[in-house]
mmCIF file of C-alpha atoms and ligand atoms in Angstrom:
data_model
loop_
_atom_site.group_PDB
_atom_site.id
_atom_site.type_symbol
_atom_site.label_atom_id
_atom_site.label_comp_id
_atom_site.label_asym_id
_atom_site.label_seq_id
_atom_site.Cartn_x
_atom_site.Cartn_y
_atom_site.Cartn_z
ATOM 1 C CA MET A 214 -0.589 18.778 -5.426
ATOM 2 C CA SER A 215 -0.631 17.499 -9.012
ATOM 3 C CA ALA A 216 2.633 17.574 -10.920
ATOM 4 C CA VAL A 217 2.612 18.702 -14.545
ATOM 5 C CA TYR A 218 5.160 17.047 -16.769
ATOM 6 C CA ASN A 219 6.863 18.477 -19.855
ATOM 7 C CA THR A 220 6.006 16.891 -23.159
ATOM 8 C CA ASP A 221 9.332 15.008 -23.068
ATOM 9 C CA TRP A 222 7.673 12.729 -20.476
ATOM 10 C CA ASP A 223 5.108 11.755 -23.121
ATOM 11 C CA GLY A 224 5.524 8.284 -24.624
ATOM 12 C CA LEU A 225 7.936 7.333 -21.859
ATOM 13 C CA ILE A 226 9.597 3.930 -22.320
ATOM 14 C CA ASP A 227 13.104 4.017 -20.837
ATOM 15 C CA ILE A 228 13.254 4.804 -17.145
ATOM 16 C CA ILE A 229 15.717 4.591 -14.287
ATOM 17 C CA ALA A 230 14.358 3.243 -10.994
ATOM 18 C CA TYR A 231 15.922 4.852 -7.942
ATOM 19 C CA GLY A 232 15.818 2.820 -4.721
ATOM 20 C CA LEU A 233 15.908 -0.877 -3.936
ATOM 21 C CA GLY A 234 14.489 -0.838 -0.429
ATOM 22 C CA GLN A 235 11.088 -2.302 0.463
ATOM 23 C CA VAL A 236 9.215 -0.005 -1.942
ATOM 24 C CA GLY A 237 11.578 -0.715 -4.831
ATOM 25 C CA LYS A 238 11.469 -4.462 -4.299
ATOM 26 C CA ARG A 239 7.680 -4.492 -4.373
ATOM 27 C CA PHE A 240 7.016 -2.085 -7.215
ATOM 28 C CA ILE A 241 9.936 -2.017 -9.688
ATOM 29 C CA ARG A 242 9.062 -5.389 -11.210
ATOM 30 C CA LEU A 243 5.482 -4.155 -11.786
ATOM 31 C CA PHE A 244 6.857 -1.207 -13.751
ATOM 32 C CA ASP A 245 9.176 -3.475 -15.683
ATOM 33 C CA LYS A 246 6.106 -4.941 -17.432
ATOM 34 C CA ARG A 247 5.201 -1.559 -18.921
ATOM 35 C CA PHE A 248 8.493 0.375 -19.103
ATOM 36 C CA ASN A 249 12.056 -0.522 -19.942
ATOM 37 C CA VAL A 250 13.833 -0.150 -16.592
ATOM 38 C CA ARG A 251 17.415 0.421 -17.752
ATOM 39 C CA TRP A 252 19.056 0.573 -14.346
ATOM 40 C CA ILE A 253 18.199 0.508 -10.686
ATOM 41 C CA VAL A 254 20.130 3.012 -8.591
ATOM 42 C CA ASP A 255 20.980 2.015 -5.065
ATOM 43 C CA ASN A 256 23.726 3.305 -2.882
ATOM 44 C CA GLY A 257 23.794 0.257 -0.623
ATOM 45 C CA GLU A 258 25.757 -2.957 -0.914
ATOM 46 C CA ARG A 259 23.609 -4.085 -3.825
ATOM 47 C CA CYS A 260 25.529 -2.052 -6.433
ATOM 48 C CA SER A 261 26.933 -4.106 -9.272
ATOM 49 C CA GLU A 262 24.346 -6.820 -8.628
ATOM 50 C CA GLU A 263 21.172 -7.406 -10.621
ATOM 51 C CA TYR A 264 17.562 -7.327 -9.491
ATOM 52 C CA CYS A 265 15.014 -9.166 -11.680
ATOM 53 C CA GLY A 266 17.660 -9.053 -14.412
ATOM 54 C CA ILE A 267 18.080 -5.263 -14.142
ATOM 55 C CA PRO A 268 21.606 -3.969 -13.366
ATOM 56 C CA VAL A 269 21.947 -2.167 -10.023
ATOM 57 C CA ILE A 270 24.323 0.808 -10.120
ATOM 58 C CA SER A 271 25.377 3.680 -7.851
ATOM 59 C CA LEU A 272 24.256 7.305 -8.176
ATOM 60 C CA GLU A 273 27.703 8.234 -9.516
ATOM 61 C CA GLN A 274 27.534 5.506 -12.150
ATOM 62 C CA MET A 275 24.059 6.657 -13.112
ATOM 63 C CA MET A 276 25.267 10.224 -13.601
ATOM 64 C CA LEU A 277 27.874 8.919 -16.070
ATOM 65 C CA LYS A 278 25.516 6.581 -17.952
ATOM 66 C CA ARG A 279 22.252 8.546 -18.032
ATOM 67 C CA LYS A 280 21.172 10.255 -21.238
ATOM 68 C CA GLU A 281 17.542 11.382 -21.396
ATOM 69 C CA GLU A 282 15.978 8.698 -19.214
ATOM 70 C CA LYS A 283 13.580 9.892 -16.544
ATOM 71 C CA ILE A 284 14.200 8.782 -12.977
ATOM 72 C CA ILE A 285 11.366 7.398 -10.833
ATOM 73 C CA VAL A 286 12.162 7.326 -7.117
ATOM 74 C CA PHE A 287 10.866 4.177 -5.411
ATOM 75 C CA ALA A 288 11.137 5.131 -1.757
ATOM 76 C CA SER A 289 9.132 5.698 1.373
ATOM 77 C CA ARG A 290 8.109 9.250 2.170
ATOM 78 C CA SER A 291 10.937 9.768 4.656
ATOM 79 C CA ALA A 292 13.621 8.263 2.402
ATOM 80 C CA PHE A 293 12.440 10.352 -0.547
ATOM 81 C CA PHE A 294 13.531 13.646 1.017
ATOM 82 C CA SER A 295 17.178 12.672 1.276
ATOM 83 C CA ILE A 296 17.181 11.091 -2.212
ATOM 84 C CA ARG A 297 15.635 14.271 -3.601
ATOM 85 C CA ASN A 298 18.446 16.316 -2.017
ATOM 86 C CA ASP A 299 21.080 14.001 -3.512
ATOM 87 C CA LEU A 300 19.540 14.345 -6.963
ATOM 88 C CA ILE A 301 19.158 18.103 -6.701
ATOM 89 C CA GLU A 302 22.806 18.368 -5.619
ATOM 90 C CA LYS A 303 23.695 16.619 -8.869
ATOM 91 C CA GLY A 304 21.846 19.337 -10.776
ATOM 92 C CA LEU A 305 18.689 17.314 -11.487
ATOM 93 C CA LYS A 306 15.214 18.868 -11.227
ATOM 94 C CA GLU A 307 12.102 17.387 -9.658
ATOM 95 C CA ASN A 308 9.338 16.607 -12.178
ATOM 96 C CA LYS A 309 11.715 17.448 -15.027
ATOM 97 C CA ASP A 310 14.414 14.805 -14.536
ATOM 98 C CA PHE A 311 12.989 12.789 -11.660
ATOM 99 C CA CYS A 312 9.818 12.287 -9.694
ATOM 100 C CA LYS A 313 8.462 10.313 -6.773
ATOM 101 C CA LEU A 314 6.687 7.023 -7.493
ATOM 102 C CA ASP A 315 3.383 8.168 -5.960
ATOM 103 C CA ASP A 316 3.371 11.410 -7.958
ATOM 104 C CA PHE A 317 4.101 9.509 -11.149
ATOM 105 C CA ILE A 318 1.241 7.083 -10.544
ATOM 106 C CA ARG A 319 -1.148 9.904 -9.706
ATOM 107 C CA ASP A 320 -0.243 12.392 -12.418
ATOM 108 C CA TRP A 321 1.706 10.880 -15.313
ATOM 109 C CA TYR A 322 -0.976 8.316 -16.112
ATOM 110 C CA TRP A 323 -3.621 11.002 -15.976
ATOM 111 C CA GLN A 324 -1.733 13.559 -18.049
ATOM 112 C CA PHE A 325 -0.648 11.232 -20.843
ATOM 113 C CA GLU A 326 -3.073 8.303 -20.740
ATOM 114 C CA GLU A 327 -6.154 9.730 -19.005
ATOM 115 C CA LYS A 328 -6.078 6.892 -16.495
ATOM 116 C CA ASN A 329 -7.045 7.048 -12.854
ATOM 117 C CA CYS A 330 -4.413 4.982 -11.064
ATOM 118 C CA LEU A 331 -3.658 4.242 -7.433
ATOM 119 C CA ARG A 332 -0.582 2.764 -5.858
ATOM 120 C CA GLU A 333 -2.027 0.487 -3.179
ATOM 121 C CA VAL A 334 -5.480 -0.409 -1.895
ATOM 122 C CA HIS A 335 -6.365 -2.703 1.004
ATOM 123 C CA MET A 336 -9.604 -4.529 1.659
ATOM 124 C CA ALA A 337 -10.287 -6.143 5.044
ATOM 125 C CA VAL A 338 -12.081 -9.473 4.669
ATOM 126 C CA ASN A 339 -12.508 -10.212 8.381
ATOM 127 C CA THR A 340 -11.519 -8.666 11.676
ATOM 128 C CA ASN A 341 -10.870 -11.761 13.779
ATOM 129 C CA CYS A 342 -7.226 -12.621 14.242
ATOM 130 C CA THR A 343 -4.999 -15.314 15.688
ATOM 131 C CA PHE A 344 -3.126 -12.695 17.744
ATOM 132 C CA GLN A 345 -4.154 -9.937 20.133
ATOM 133 C CA CYS A 346 -1.623 -7.197 19.418
ATOM 134 C CA LYS A 347 -1.738 -4.429 21.991
ATOM 135 C CA TYR A 348 -0.846 -1.722 19.454
ATOM 136 C CA CYS A 349 -2.707 -3.193 16.460
ATOM 137 C CA ASN A 350 -3.169 -0.260 14.123
ATOM 138 C CA MET A 351 -6.481 -1.701 12.926
ATOM 139 C CA PHE A 352 -7.741 -1.891 16.537
ATOM 140 C CA MET A 353 -8.666 -5.564 16.155
ATOM 141 C CA PRO A 354 -8.660 -6.331 19.898
ATOM 142 C CA TYR A 355 -11.376 -3.678 20.377
ATOM 143 C CA TYR A 356 -13.981 -5.450 18.239
ATOM 144 C CA LYS A 357 -16.704 -6.833 20.493
ATOM 145 C CA GLN A 358 -18.228 -8.673 17.563
ATOM 146 C CA PRO A 359 -15.792 -9.620 14.791
ATOM 147 C CA ILE A 360 -16.861 -8.918 11.214
ATOM 148 C CA CYS A 361 -16.524 -11.452 8.429
ATOM 149 C CA TYR A 362 -17.272 -10.470 4.840
ATOM 150 C CA ASN A 363 -18.424 -12.993 2.269
ATOM 151 C CA ALA A 364 -17.496 -13.279 -1.391
ATOM 152 C CA GLN A 365 -20.675 -11.487 -2.466
ATOM 153 C CA ASP A 366 -19.821 -8.425 -0.326
ATOM 154 C CA VAL A 367 -16.342 -8.362 -1.818
ATOM 155 C CA ALA A 368 -17.607 -8.768 -5.401
ATOM 156 C CA LYS A 369 -19.904 -5.764 -4.942
ATOM 157 C CA ASP A 370 -17.115 -3.541 -3.640
ATOM 158 C CA LEU A 371 -14.719 -4.637 -6.376
ATOM 159 C CA SER A 372 -17.268 -3.850 -9.046
ATOM 160 C CA LEU A 373 -18.008 -0.360 -7.633
ATOM 161 C CA PHE A 374 -14.300 0.316 -7.386
ATOM 162 C CA PHE A 375 -13.052 -0.966 -10.739
ATOM 163 C CA GLU A 376 -15.877 0.749 -12.612
ATOM 164 C CA ARG A 377 -14.163 3.950 -11.472
ATOM 165 C CA ILE A 378 -10.457 3.171 -11.204
ATOM 166 C CA ASP A 379 -8.353 2.132 -14.181
ATOM 167 C CA TYR A 380 -5.414 0.523 -12.451
ATOM 168 C CA VAL A 381 -4.089 -0.334 -8.996
ATOM 169 C CA PHE A 382 -0.479 -1.394 -8.672
ATOM 170 C CA SER A 383 -1.105 -3.456 -5.550
ATOM 171 C CA PHE A 384 -4.410 -4.738 -4.202
ATOM 172 C CA ALA A 385 -4.241 -6.538 -0.849
ATOM 173 C CA PHE A 386 -6.739 -8.602 1.116
ATOM 174 C CA LEU A 387 -6.069 -8.483 4.834
ATOM 175 C CA GLY A 388 -7.727 -8.958 8.217
ATOM 176 C CA GLY A 389 -7.506 -9.544 11.103
ATOM 177 C CA GLU A 390 -5.922 -12.704 9.821
ATOM 178 C CA PRO A 391 -7.337 -13.215 6.303
ATOM 179 C CA PHE A 392 -6.620 -16.957 6.191
ATOM 180 C CA LEU A 393 -9.403 -17.306 8.785
ATOM 181 C CA ASN A 394 -11.914 -16.303 6.117
ATOM 182 C CA GLN A 395 -13.460 -19.444 4.596
ATOM 183 C CA GLU A 396 -14.279 -17.668 1.325
ATOM 184 C CA LEU A 397 -10.871 -16.092 0.758
ATOM 185 C CA GLU A 398 -10.065 -18.178 -2.283
ATOM 186 C CA ILE A 399 -13.397 -17.261 -3.920
ATOM 187 C CA MET A 400 -12.602 -13.579 -3.315
ATOM 188 C CA ILE A 401 -9.180 -13.971 -4.917
ATOM 189 C CA GLU A 402 -10.728 -15.753 -7.916
ATOM 190 C CA ILE A 403 -13.259 -12.946 -8.381
ATOM 191 C CA LEU A 404 -10.510 -10.323 -8.337
ATOM 192 C CA PHE A 405 -8.229 -12.292 -10.642
ATOM 193 C CA GLU A 406 -10.854 -13.424 -13.153
ATOM 194 C CA ASN A 407 -12.584 -10.076 -13.518
ATOM 195 C CA TYR A 408 -9.940 -7.444 -12.920
ATOM 196 C CA ARG A 409 -6.499 -8.946 -13.518
ATOM 197 C CA GLU A 410 -5.830 -6.350 -16.262
ATOM 198 C CA LYS A 411 -6.395 -3.622 -13.708
ATOM 199 C CA VAL A 412 -4.219 -4.940 -10.887
ATOM 200 C CA GLY A 413 -0.423 -5.080 -10.893
ATOM 201 C CA GLN A 414 -0.157 -7.488 -7.988
ATOM 202 C CA ILE A 415 -2.730 -9.253 -5.815
ATOM 203 C CA GLU A 416 -1.436 -9.590 -2.267
ATOM 204 C CA ILE A 417 -2.456 -11.227 0.997
ATOM 205 C CA ILE A 418 -1.127 -9.743 4.220
ATOM 206 C CA THR A 419 -0.882 -12.416 6.893
ATOM 207 C CA ASN A 420 0.886 -12.898 10.205
ATOM 208 C CA GLY A 421 2.049 -16.322 9.018
ATOM 209 C CA SER A 422 0.470 -18.275 11.867
ATOM 210 C CA LEU A 423 -1.923 -20.369 9.748
ATOM 211 C CA ILE A 424 -1.372 -22.921 7.009
ATOM 212 C CA PRO A 425 -3.983 -22.415 4.274
ATOM 213 C CA GLU A 426 -5.886 -25.427 3.018
ATOM 214 C CA LYS A 427 -4.903 -27.097 -0.260
ATOM 215 C CA ARG A 428 -7.752 -25.461 -2.221
ATOM 216 C CA VAL A 429 -6.594 -22.014 -1.036
ATOM 217 C CA LEU A 430 -2.959 -22.762 -1.884
ATOM 218 C CA GLU A 431 -3.974 -23.832 -5.385
ATOM 219 C CA THR A 432 -5.875 -20.575 -5.897
ATOM 220 C CA LEU A 433 -2.941 -18.519 -4.604
ATOM 221 C CA LYS A 434 -0.701 -20.208 -7.136
ATOM 222 C CA LYS A 435 -3.148 -19.934 -10.038
ATOM 223 C CA CYS A 436 -3.838 -16.247 -9.388
ATOM 224 C CA LYS A 437 -0.132 -15.403 -8.856
ATOM 225 C CA VAL A 438 -0.833 -13.949 -5.421
ATOM 226 C CA MET A 439 2.066 -12.515 -3.429
ATOM 227 C CA ILE A 440 1.944 -13.403 0.284
ATOM 228 C CA ARG A 441 3.292 -10.706 2.581
ATOM 229 C CA ILE A 442 4.114 -12.280 5.918
ATOM 230 C CA SER A 443 4.391 -9.865 8.839
ATOM 231 C CA ASP A 444 6.887 -11.513 11.141
ATOM 232 C CA TYR A 445 6.110 -11.134 14.864
ATOM 233 C CA THR A 446 8.207 -14.118 15.946
ATOM 234 C CA LYS A 447 10.446 -11.934 18.099
ATOM 235 C CA ARG A 448 7.427 -11.297 20.344
ATOM 236 C CA ILE A 449 5.250 -14.357 19.745
ATOM 237 C CA PRO A 450 6.607 -17.949 19.746
ATOM 238 C CA TYR A 451 5.402 -19.272 16.381
ATOM 239 C CA ILE A 452 8.579 -19.459 14.326
ATOM 240 C CA ASP A 453 8.097 -23.181 13.521
ATOM 241 C CA ARG A 454 4.626 -22.518 12.146
ATOM 242 C CA MET A 455 5.838 -19.572 10.079
ATOM 243 C CA ASN A 456 8.740 -21.605 8.677
ATOM 244 C CA GLU A 457 6.302 -24.402 7.820
ATOM 245 C CA LEU A 458 4.146 -21.913 5.917
ATOM 246 C CA CYS A 459 7.214 -20.656 4.019
ATOM 247 C CA SER A 460 8.218 -24.178 2.962
ATOM 248 C CA ILE A 461 4.662 -24.995 1.840
ATOM 249 C CA LEU A 462 4.555 -21.797 -0.206
ATOM 250 C CA ASP A 463 7.950 -22.741 -1.677
ATOM 251 C CA SER A 464 6.672 -26.179 -2.590
ATOM 252 C CA TYR A 465 3.697 -24.635 -4.447
ATOM 253 C CA GLY A 466 5.898 -22.000 -6.136
ATOM 254 C CA ILE A 467 3.916 -19.183 -4.462
ATOM 255 C CA CYS A 468 5.874 -15.933 -4.023
ATOM 256 C CA TYR A 469 6.112 -14.475 -0.552
ATOM 257 C CA SER A 470 8.069 -11.963 1.452
ATOM 258 C CA VAL A 471 8.766 -11.917 5.176
ATOM 259 C CA GLU A 472 8.669 -8.398 6.583
ATOM 260 C CA GLU A 473 10.752 -8.537 9.728
ATOM 261 C CA SER A 474 11.593 -4.973 10.558
ATOM 262 C CA LEU A 475 8.075 -3.716 11.163
ATOM 263 C CA GLN A 476 8.171 -0.515 13.127
ATOM 264 C CA TRP A 477 5.007 0.394 14.951
ATOM 265 C CA THR A 478 4.070 3.539 16.794
ATOM 266 C CA ASP A 479 1.611 4.009 19.614
ATOM 267 C CA PHE A 480 -1.370 5.737 18.002
ATOM 268 C CA CYS A 481 -2.420 6.894 21.490
ATOM 269 C CA PHE A 482 -5.940 5.982 20.457
ATOM 270 C CA PRO A 483 -8.362 4.878 21.785
ATOM 271 C CA GLU A 484 -6.329 4.583 24.984
ATOM 272 C CA CYS A 485 -3.848 7.234 25.858
ATOM 273 C CA THR A 486 -1.450 7.511 28.760
ATOM 274 C CA ASP A 487 0.024 10.898 27.778
ATOM 275 C CA LYS A 488 -1.914 13.962 26.796
ATOM 276 C CA ILE A 489 -1.531 14.365 23.046
ATOM 277 C CA GLU A 490 -1.335 17.690 21.272
ATOM 278 C CA ILE A 491 -2.016 18.019 17.598
ATOM 279 C CA SER A 492 -1.928 21.686 16.689
ATOM 280 C CA ASN A 493 -2.266 21.517 12.897
ATOM 281 C CA VAL A 494 -4.398 18.490 12.056
ATOM 282 C CA ARG A 495 -3.921 18.677 8.289
ATOM 283 C CA SER A 496 -0.104 18.792 8.580
ATOM 284 C CA HIS A 497 -0.331 15.957 11.072
ATOM 285 C CA MET A 498 -2.385 13.874 8.632
ATOM 286 C CA LEU A 499 -0.005 14.633 5.760
ATOM 287 C CA SER A 500 2.928 13.616 7.918
ATOM 288 C CA CYS A 501 1.230 10.258 8.451
ATOM 289 C CA ALA A 502 -0.079 10.077 4.833
ATOM 290 C CA PRO A 503 -0.919 6.380 4.524
ATOM 291 C CA GLU A 504 0.696 4.883 1.434
ATOM 292 C CA PHE A 505 -2.267 2.544 1.045
ATOM 293 C CA HIS A 506 -5.963 3.324 1.100
ATOM 294 C CA GLY A 507 -8.994 1.326 2.115
ATOM 295 C CA LEU A 508 -11.942 -0.181 0.256
ATOM 296 C CA ASN A 509 -14.804 -1.636 2.279
ATOM 297 C CA ASP A 510 -18.597 -1.357 2.455
ATOM 298 C CA GLY A 511 -18.809 0.423 -0.933
ATOM 299 C CA LYS A 512 -16.622 3.248 0.351
ATOM 300 C CA PHE A 513 -13.104 4.404 -0.394
ATOM 301 C CA TYR A 514 -11.089 5.527 2.618
ATOM 302 C CA TYR A 515 -8.026 7.776 2.649
ATOM 303 C CA CYS A 516 -7.178 6.106 5.938
ATOM 304 C CA HIS A 517 -8.179 2.462 6.325
ATOM 305 C CA VAL A 518 -7.401 2.749 10.049
ATOM 306 C CA SER A 519 -10.329 5.158 10.324
ATOM 307 C CA TRP A 520 -12.633 2.578 8.692
ATOM 308 C CA SER A 521 -11.609 0.073 11.328
ATOM 309 C CA ALA A 522 -11.977 2.528 14.223
ATOM 310 C CA GLU A 523 -15.602 3.032 13.241
ATOM 311 C CA LYS A 524 -16.264 -0.666 12.677
ATOM 312 C CA ALA A 525 -14.761 -1.480 16.076
ATOM 313 C CA GLY A 526 -17.240 0.973 17.605
ATOM 314 C CA ILE A 527 -14.591 3.297 19.046
ATOM 315 C CA PHE A 528 -15.055 6.295 16.735
ATOM 316 C CA LYS A 529 -17.835 7.831 14.659
ATOM 317 C CA LEU A 530 -16.629 9.048 11.271
ATOM 318 C CA LYS A 531 -17.996 12.054 9.400
ATOM 319 C CA GLY A 532 -19.382 11.875 5.867
ATOM 320 C CA SER A 533 -16.236 13.579 4.513
ATOM 321 C CA ASP A 534 -13.969 10.838 5.912
ATOM 322 C CA PHE A 535 -14.655 8.565 2.942
ATOM 323 C CA ILE A 536 -16.031 8.568 -0.574
ATOM 324 C CA ARG A 537 -19.209 6.611 -1.162
ATOM 325 C CA LEU A 538 -18.341 5.106 -4.542
ATOM 326 C CA GLU A 539 -21.862 5.010 -5.916
ATOM 327 C CA ASP A 540 -22.045 8.793 -5.464
ATOM 328 C CA ILE A 541 -19.303 9.233 -8.100
ATOM 329 C CA ASP A 542 -20.373 9.077 -11.760
ATOM 330 C CA ASN A 543 -18.246 6.537 -13.498
ATOM 331 C CA ASN A 544 -16.783 8.909 -16.062
ATOM 332 C CA LYS A 545 -13.037 9.584 -16.015
ATOM 333 C CA LYS A 546 -13.217 13.222 -14.917
ATOM 334 C CA ALA A 547 -15.589 12.534 -12.039
ATOM 335 C CA CYS A 548 -13.513 9.555 -10.910
ATOM 336 C CA ARG A 549 -10.404 11.708 -10.762
ATOM 337 C CA LYS A 550 -11.872 12.850 -7.453
ATOM 338 C CA ILE A 551 -10.949 9.457 -5.960
ATOM 339 C CA VAL A 552 -7.292 9.843 -6.968
ATOM 340 C CA GLU A 553 -7.166 13.422 -5.650
ATOM 341 C CA TYR A 554 -8.829 12.293 -2.436
ATOM 342 C CA ALA A 555 -6.221 9.554 -2.026
ATOM 343 C CA ASP A 556 -3.647 12.327 -2.187
ATOM 344 C CA GLY A 557 -5.234 14.026 0.830
ATOM 345 C CA ASN A 558 -7.491 16.475 -0.982
ATOM 346 C CA MET A 559 -10.674 16.169 1.001
ATOM 347 C CA GLU A 560 -13.430 18.660 1.736
ATOM 348 C CA CYS A 561 -12.542 19.565 5.296
ATOM 349 C CA GLY A 562 -8.786 19.158 4.912
ATOM 350 C CA TYR A 563 -8.301 16.061 7.031
ATOM 351 C CA VAL A 564 -9.832 12.825 8.283
ATOM 352 C CA SER A 565 -11.650 13.519 11.543
ATOM 353 C CA LEU A 566 -9.901 10.680 13.408
ATOM 354 C CA CYS A 567 -6.575 12.521 12.850
ATOM 355 C CA GLU A 568 -7.655 14.907 15.632
ATOM 356 C CA LYS A 569 -7.243 12.059 18.119
ATOM 357 C CA CYS A 570 -4.846 9.590 16.516
ATOM 358 C CA MET A 571 -1.068 10.076 16.581
ATOM 359 C CA GLY A 572 -0.630 7.873 13.500
ATOM 360 C CA CYS A 573 2.761 6.860 12.177
ATOM 361 C CA GLY A 574 4.167 9.986 10.606
ATOM 362 C CA MET A 575 7.398 11.757 11.438
ATOM 363 C CA ASP A 576 5.663 13.724 14.200
ATOM 364 C CA ASN A 577 5.091 10.562 16.281
ATOM 365 C CA ASN A 578 8.192 9.071 17.868
ATOM 366 C CA LYS A 579 6.395 6.849 20.359
ATOM 367 C CA PHE A 580 7.806 3.629 18.936
ATOM 368 C CA VAL A 581 6.492 0.364 20.319
ATOM 369 C CA LEU A 582 7.321 -3.292 19.845
ATOM 370 C CA ALA A 583 5.397 -4.737 16.927
ATOM 371 C CA GLY A 584 3.377 -7.748 18.008
ATOM 372 C CA GLU A 585 3.368 -7.118 21.762
ATOM 373 C CA GLN A 586 0.387 -9.109 23.048
ATOM 374 C CA ILE A 587 -2.326 -7.914 25.395
ATOM 375 C CA SER A 588 -1.751 -9.567 28.761
ATOM 376 C CA ARG A 589 -4.763 -11.642 29.722
HETATM 377 S S1 SF4 B 766 -3.061 10.078 11.940
HETATM 378 FE FE1 SF4 B 766 -4.861 10.179 10.641
HETATM 379 S S2 SF4 B 766 -4.213 9.301 8.691
HETATM 380 FE FE2 SF4 B 766 -2.740 8.630 10.246
HETATM 381 S S3 SF4 B 766 -3.488 6.649 10.973
HETATM 382 FE FE3 SF4 B 766 -4.291 8.225 12.356
HETATM 383 S S4 SF4 B 766 -6.311 8.706 11.504
HETATM 384 FE FE4 SF4 B 766 -5.162 7.656 9.905
#
């Protein structure tokens, strides 16, 4: 539901960023370009350090230092609830003194700047991969015929999308393994040259098993792309290759992160050993609530997993499971529908695949080992 901010949120400059976990590390520096982030609050060991030149302090220190600054909470959905309780215990009020990052992106920009903004959008550029992960949440091993998009396909989707959306904090190309796509660097150039003012950070999500060619590395550097390496080396023996990639990226001055603690759940779809029961599908979907959305084939998807299920030929989506971008007039009010949709406000209340997919929300505790390979 949309938050409505008091007028004292208007003209916001000074903010306090709460949280220096994975979300904070990815997004705070993007906010630092637009706002003056006075402090970062973190109750871990990082207190009294600095992050990107911003002092990191504890909640107690913040309570002593804070004047009128608004607090933006940079945290995952599950972490937000306990942070919210801590802040409320200190007498602070949600949407008056503090708010969640996603709510701020959705509502503050609309209320005070009439901008349609999204936090994170993913575009798959191919579905072939160097691994065969048993629990791949994009169902890559189920594709009988892998898909590979070309730069023209991507340019068309980007144009449809950015005619309607004012700003995306993070835009990621992924696969499959995106470094298998021979036109990846052209796609990055198109995004950077045409839409750099509308994207906070261009990202590539890779498993780190391939070394890109020189021409690709040069484009990554020029377009300031962040490489997010999903580390499956605990399950798959490719640590030397991944380390080689990291040193090549270092030598080019390309930023990257290695995400080691990936936690996967068994979606129990399309194969299921246990009988699954989903009594309230909308609550189930909102518990999963993907923090990123999908853009492919001229359509915007609340759940990019559902796009892939259909492409892999294992599920047939309904018309309400996505927004066909050319059906939305490109005026601000009409395009607001995309932002609302990304918040889970869709015609029939949920994505139809949620009836069969256990997803990765708090109601699914079937944890599995990330990167476990299909035995041949
Ligand atoms: S539960 Fe629904 S929203 Fe979550 S991954 Fe499955 S289909 Fe997508």
